[in-house]
mmCIF file of C-alpha atoms in Angstrom:
data_model
loop_
_atom_site.group_PDB
_atom_site.id
_atom_site.type_symbol
_atom_site.label_atom_id
_atom_site.label_comp_id
_atom_site.label_asym_id
_atom_site.label_seq_id
_atom_site.Cartn_x
_atom_site.Cartn_y
_atom_site.Cartn_z
ATOM 1 C CA GLU Z 12 112.205 94.547 98.607
ATOM 2 C CA THR Z 13 108.492 95.259 98.471
ATOM 3 C CA GLY Z 14 106.357 92.738 96.622
ATOM 4 C CA VAL Z 15 105.542 94.755 93.489
ATOM 5 C CA THR Z 16 107.683 97.729 92.519
ATOM 6 C CA GLN Z 17 106.717 100.317 89.922
ATOM 7 C CA THR Z 18 108.871 103.042 88.397
ATOM 8 C CA PRO Z 19 108.659 105.912 87.930
ATOM 9 C CA ARG Z 20 106.214 107.053 90.625
ATOM 10 C CA HIS Z 21 105.337 110.186 88.671
ATOM 11 C CA LEU Z 22 105.621 110.953 84.962
ATOM 12 C CA VAL Z 23 104.772 114.058 82.978
ATOM 13 C CA MET Z 24 104.932 113.694 79.227
ATOM 14 C CA GLY Z 25 103.886 115.586 76.141
ATOM 15 C CA MET Z 26 101.598 114.094 73.541
ATOM 16 C CA THR Z 27 104.486 113.438 71.161
ATOM 17 C CA ASN Z 28 106.764 111.765 73.696
ATOM 18 C CA LYS Z 29 107.580 108.095 74.082
ATOM 19 C CA LYS Z 30 108.024 106.732 77.581
ATOM 20 C CA SER Z 31 107.835 103.404 79.383
ATOM 21 C CA LEU Z 32 106.455 102.313 82.741
ATOM 22 C CA LYS Z 33 108.233 99.497 84.531
ATOM 23 C CA CYS Z 34 106.934 96.908 86.976
ATOM 24 C CA GLU Z 35 108.819 94.210 88.843
ATOM 25 C CA GLN Z 36 107.395 91.582 91.184
ATOM 26 C CA HIS Z 37 109.376 89.623 93.763
ATOM 27 C CA LEU Z 38 106.592 87.265 94.807
ATOM 28 C CA GLY Z 39 107.140 84.378 92.413
ATOM 29 C CA HIS Z 40 103.745 84.980 90.855
ATOM 30 C CA ASN Z 41 102.794 83.714 87.406
ATOM 31 C CA ALA Z 42 100.343 86.425 86.372
ATOM 32 C CA MET Z 43 100.868 90.165 85.916
ATOM 33 C CA TYR Z 44 98.423 92.936 85.103
ATOM 34 C CA TRP Z 45 98.176 96.575 84.095
ATOM 35 C CA TYR Z 46 95.242 98.561 85.471
ATOM 36 C CA LYS Z 47 94.215 102.171 84.891
ATOM 37 C CA GLN Z 48 92.605 104.196 87.647
ATOM 38 C CA SER Z 49 90.942 107.481 86.753
ATOM 39 C CA ALA Z 50 89.496 109.730 89.422
ATOM 40 C CA LYS Z 51 86.268 108.445 90.987
ATOM 41 C CA LYS Z 52 86.095 105.531 88.556
ATOM 42 C CA PRO Z 53 86.568 101.779 89.037
ATOM 43 C CA LEU Z 54 89.903 100.245 88.245
ATOM 44 C CA GLU Z 55 89.993 99.344 84.562
ATOM 45 C CA LEU Z 56 91.852 96.229 83.488
ATOM 46 C CA MET Z 57 94.129 96.910 80.531
ATOM 47 C CA PHE Z 58 96.312 93.841 80.039
ATOM 48 C CA VAL Z 59 96.855 90.434 81.614
ATOM 49 C CA TYR Z 60 99.887 88.222 81.206
ATOM 50 C CA SER Z 61 100.107 84.626 82.381
ATOM 51 C CA LEU Z 62 103.509 82.962 82.272
ATOM 52 C CA GLU Z 63 104.720 85.764 79.985
ATOM 53 C CA GLU Z 64 101.934 85.283 77.450
ATOM 54 C CA ARG Z 65 99.282 87.933 76.973
ATOM 55 C CA VAL Z 66 95.916 86.426 77.800
ATOM 56 C CA GLU Z 67 93.764 89.528 77.816
ATOM 57 C CA ASN Z 68 93.738 92.840 76.032
ATOM 58 C CA ASN Z 69 90.732 94.839 77.069
ATOM 59 C CA SER Z 70 90.247 96.919 73.919
ATOM 60 C CA VAL Z 71 93.091 99.213 74.879
ATOM 61 C CA PRO Z 72 94.214 101.771 72.259
ATOM 62 C CA SER Z 73 97.384 100.845 70.412
ATOM 63 C CA ARG Z 74 99.183 103.879 71.875
ATOM 64 C CA PHE Z 75 99.604 101.619 74.923
ATOM 65 C CA SER Z 76 101.903 98.688 74.226
ATOM 66 C CA PRO Z 77 102.709 96.095 76.923
ATOM 67 C CA GLU Z 78 105.778 93.910 77.124
ATOM 68 C CA CYS Z 79 106.449 90.982 79.446
ATOM 69 C CA PRO Z 80 109.998 89.685 78.946
ATOM 70 C CA ASN Z 81 109.785 87.262 81.889
ATOM 71 C CA SER Z 82 107.423 86.389 84.708
ATOM 72 C CA SER Z 83 108.945 89.007 87.027
ATOM 73 C CA HIS Z 84 108.922 92.048 84.763
ATOM 74 C CA LEU Z 85 106.217 93.961 82.958
ATOM 75 C CA PHE Z 86 106.470 97.135 80.914
ATOM 76 C CA LEU Z 87 103.924 99.521 79.465
ATOM 77 C CA HIS Z 88 105.260 101.480 76.515
ATOM 78 C CA LEU Z 89 103.519 104.791 75.875
ATOM 79 C CA HIS Z 90 103.522 106.868 72.692
ATOM 80 C CA THR Z 91 101.433 109.720 71.299
ATOM 81 C CA LEU Z 92 99.178 109.761 74.339
ATOM 82 C CA GLN Z 93 96.191 112.050 74.808
ATOM 83 C CA PRO Z 94 95.431 114.278 77.817
ATOM 84 C CA GLU Z 95 92.559 111.952 78.746
ATOM 85 C CA ASP Z 96 95.146 109.200 79.318
ATOM 86 C CA SER Z 97 96.280 111.044 82.435
ATOM 87 C CA ALA Z 98 95.596 108.653 85.310
ATOM 88 C CA LEU Z 99 97.171 106.372 87.890
ATOM 89 C CA TYR Z 100 98.579 103.246 86.241
ATOM 90 C CA LEU Z 101 98.779 100.271 88.545
ATOM 91 C CA CYS Z 102 100.687 97.062 88.043
ATOM 92 C CA ALA Z 103 99.610 93.945 89.906
ATOM 93 C CA SER Z 104 100.580 90.307 90.159
ATOM 94 C CA SER Z 105 98.890 87.147 91.392
ATOM 95 C CA ARG Z 106 99.774 83.489 91.786
ATOM 96 C CA ARG Z 107 97.632 82.655 88.802
ATOM 97 C CA THR Z 108 94.911 84.194 86.703
ATOM 98 C CA GLY Z 109 91.414 83.584 87.947
ATOM 99 C CA GLY Z 110 89.317 85.836 90.095
ATOM 100 C CA ASP Z 111 89.937 83.977 93.359
ATOM 101 C CA SER Z 112 93.673 84.659 93.372
ATOM 102 C CA PRO Z 113 94.112 88.011 95.166
ATOM 103 C CA LEU Z 114 96.051 90.706 93.388
ATOM 104 C CA HIS Z 115 99.150 92.325 94.844
ATOM 105 C CA PHE Z 116 99.471 95.866 93.574
ATOM 106 C CA GLY Z 117 102.399 98.195 93.178
ATOM 107 C CA ASN Z 118 102.133 101.816 94.295
ATOM 108 C CA GLY Z 119 101.384 103.016 90.796
ATOM 109 C CA THR Z 120 102.705 105.579 88.346
ATOM 110 C CA ARG Z 121 100.861 108.905 88.325
ATOM 111 C CA LEU Z 122 100.875 109.891 84.649
ATOM 112 C CA THR Z 123 100.117 113.396 83.408
ATOM 113 C CA VAL Z 124 99.887 114.010 79.675
ATOM 114 C CA THR Z 125 100.249 117.667 78.699
ATOM 115 C CA ASP R 27 78.191 98.696 81.922
ATOM 116 C CA GLN R 28 79.355 98.746 85.524
ATOM 117 C CA GLN R 29 78.689 95.365 87.125
ATOM 118 C CA VAL R 30 79.912 96.287 90.606
ATOM 119 C CA LYS R 31 78.614 99.414 92.282
ATOM 120 C CA GLN R 32 79.552 101.162 95.481
ATOM 121 C CA ASN R 33 76.832 103.743 95.799
ATOM 122 C CA SER R 34 78.305 105.604 98.761
ATOM 123 C CA PRO R 35 81.391 107.539 97.685
ATOM 124 C CA SER R 36 82.255 108.428 101.262
ATOM 125 C CA LEU R 37 81.622 107.400 104.858
ATOM 126 C CA SER R 38 82.538 109.161 108.088
ATOM 127 C CA VAL R 39 82.519 107.241 111.369
ATOM 128 C CA GLN R 40 83.553 107.866 114.955
ATOM 129 C CA GLU R 41 86.540 105.956 116.274
ATOM 130 C CA GLY R 42 85.408 102.824 118.080
ATOM 131 C CA ARG R 43 82.140 102.589 116.177
ATOM 132 C CA ILE R 44 81.231 100.222 113.379
ATOM 133 C CA SER R 45 81.917 101.066 109.722
ATOM 134 C CA ILE R 46 79.599 99.410 107.209
ATOM 135 C CA LEU R 47 80.528 99.553 103.545
ATOM 136 C CA ASN R 48 78.099 98.346 100.919
ATOM 137 C CA CYS R 49 78.499 96.936 97.443
ATOM 138 C CA ASP R 50 75.908 95.789 94.892
ATOM 139 C CA TYR R 51 76.495 93.689 91.823
ATOM 140 C CA THR R 52 74.470 92.732 88.771
ATOM 141 C CA ASN R 53 76.164 89.591 87.428
ATOM 142 C CA SER R 54 74.749 86.466 89.055
ATOM 143 C CA MET R 55 77.701 84.479 87.697
ATOM 144 C CA PHE R 56 80.133 86.167 90.094
ATOM 145 C CA ASP R 57 81.480 83.472 92.410
ATOM 146 C CA TYR R 58 84.180 85.215 94.412
ATOM 147 C CA PHE R 59 84.200 88.589 96.115
ATOM 148 C CA LEU R 60 87.051 90.631 97.525
ATOM 149 C CA TRP R 61 87.652 93.882 99.363
ATOM 150 C CA TYR R 62 90.759 95.972 98.848
ATOM 151 C CA LYS R 63 91.969 98.944 100.860
ATOM 152 C CA LYS R 64 93.958 101.828 99.425
ATOM 153 C CA TYR R 65 95.908 104.563 101.182
ATOM 154 C CA PRO R 66 96.917 107.732 99.300
ATOM 155 C CA ALA R 67 100.046 107.309 97.179
ATOM 156 C CA GLU R 68 99.945 103.536 97.616
ATOM 157 C CA GLY R 69 98.479 100.688 95.610
ATOM 158 C CA PRO R 70 95.409 98.778 96.804
ATOM 159 C CA THR R 71 96.061 95.955 99.253
ATOM 160 C CA PHE R 72 93.945 92.852 99.608
ATOM 161 C CA LEU R 73 91.833 92.889 102.765
ATOM 162 C CA ILE R 74 89.354 90.020 102.872
ATOM 163 C CA SER R 75 87.419 87.777 100.500
ATOM 164 C CA ILE R 76 84.431 85.457 100.401
ATOM 165 C CA SER R 77 83.364 82.643 98.141
ATOM 166 C CA SER R 78 79.804 82.522 96.836
ATOM 167 C CA ILE R 79 79.227 79.272 98.762
ATOM 168 C CA LYS R 80 79.485 81.206 102.030
ATOM 169 C CA ASP R 81 77.502 84.073 103.467
ATOM 170 C CA LYS R 82 80.024 85.343 106.016
ATOM 171 C CA ASN R 83 83.776 85.496 106.459
ATOM 172 C CA GLU R 84 85.524 87.047 109.409
ATOM 173 C CA ASP R 85 89.122 88.132 109.922
ATOM 174 C CA GLY R 86 89.805 90.032 113.105
ATOM 175 C CA ARG R 87 87.979 93.359 113.020
ATOM 176 C CA PHE R 88 86.821 92.790 109.437
ATOM 177 C CA THR R 89 83.759 90.774 108.445
ATOM 178 C CA VAL R 90 82.348 90.398 104.958
ATOM 179 C CA PHE R 91 78.713 89.412 104.429
ATOM 180 C CA LEU R 92 77.277 88.103 101.184
ATOM 181 C CA ASN R 93 73.592 88.113 100.295
ATOM 182 C CA LYS R 94 73.371 86.355 96.946
ATOM 183 C CA SER R 95 69.637 86.718 96.534
ATOM 184 C CA ALA R 96 69.980 90.477 96.867
ATOM 185 C CA LYS R 97 73.294 90.554 94.980
ATOM 186 C CA HIS R 98 74.695 92.544 97.868
ATOM 187 C CA LEU R 99 78.013 92.485 99.676
ATOM 188 C CA SER R 100 79.018 94.383 102.771
ATOM 189 C CA LEU R 101 82.150 94.927 104.813
ATOM 190 C CA HIS R 102 81.923 95.575 108.543
ATOM 191 C CA ILE R 103 84.831 97.057 110.446
ATOM 192 C CA VAL R 104 84.468 97.000 114.194
ATOM 193 C CA PRO R 105 85.789 98.792 116.101
ATOM 194 C CA SER R 106 86.888 101.415 113.587
ATOM 195 C CA GLN R 107 90.341 102.878 114.114
ATOM 196 C CA PRO R 108 92.001 106.010 112.679
ATOM 197 C CA GLY R 109 94.308 103.791 110.603
ATOM 198 C CA ASP R 110 91.254 102.437 108.803
ATOM 199 C CA SER R 111 90.823 105.779 107.035
ATOM 200 C CA ALA R 112 91.342 104.833 103.389
ATOM 201 C CA VAL R 113 89.520 104.093 100.153
ATOM 202 C CA TYR R 114 87.856 100.673 100.081
ATOM 203 C CA PHE R 115 87.196 98.876 96.801
ATOM 204 C CA CYS R 116 84.767 96.046 96.371
ATOM 205 C CA ALA R 117 85.571 93.529 93.614
ATOM 206 C CA ALA R 118 83.774 90.531 92.174
ATOM 207 C CA SER R 119 84.897 87.826 89.797
ATOM 208 C CA THR R 120 84.052 84.990 87.536
ATOM 209 C CA ASP R 121 87.356 84.430 85.786
ATOM 210 C CA LYS R 122 87.841 88.193 85.519
ATOM 211 C CA LEU R 123 87.774 90.755 88.277
ATOM 212 C CA SER R 124 85.392 93.750 88.216
ATOM 213 C CA PHE R 125 85.939 96.612 90.653
ATOM 214 C CA GLY R 126 83.635 99.157 92.191
ATOM 215 C CA ALA R 127 84.536 102.855 92.203
ATOM 216 C CA GLY R 128 85.466 102.866 95.874
ATOM 217 C CA THR R 129 84.224 104.315 99.160
ATOM 218 C CA THR R 130 86.392 106.767 101.087
ATOM 219 C CA VAL R 131 86.230 106.044 104.808
ATOM 220 C CA THR R 132 87.210 108.684 107.338
ATOM 221 C CA VAL R 133 87.485 107.619 110.976
ATOM 222 C CA ARG R 134 87.138 110.592 113.325
ATOM 223 C CA ALA R 135 89.063 110.567 116.593
#
């Protein structure tokens, strides 16, 4: 098993659809993250969970809804998205929150909103 | 406001030569710096880091230099190999991590 697994790898959805992204980490880490990567832009932090509690929500629109049922799983529920939400969504985990704990990323979900 | 900047979007280097990637930051409170490497269709992977109390950290072919007075960070790869062709992200942190936009490195055979 790879360290951080994301499904699906690719997702195409209409603006009225509801879908969910899934992330699972097998590293025993206590912190999990959702990042958004748009073309030629820095990675944008969306959400941070530490020990299953949300510790950061970076002014993300409510059409993105995270869920962390346990320390190994993280979901991102999507509804009524806009075309500008098309991007690569990356999940990551780390031993703990704090900038000196390196992140381990999954391979991402390439999302296209039509 | 972007606190971490990688002003060179791309870099092309001959195999065997040195690759130098640069990163500038604006927040003097940053105390830890990291480099990540990303291949197409994969997530970024951690490469090397440096604490603000140091000015150099070396790991095999990779060396990171920190110049706090200039708020400048660089990554040296020597010798460059074709497998080093990837996008490299600089990141800096206080308690939160801020990323640069990345530099695409192409190593020519």
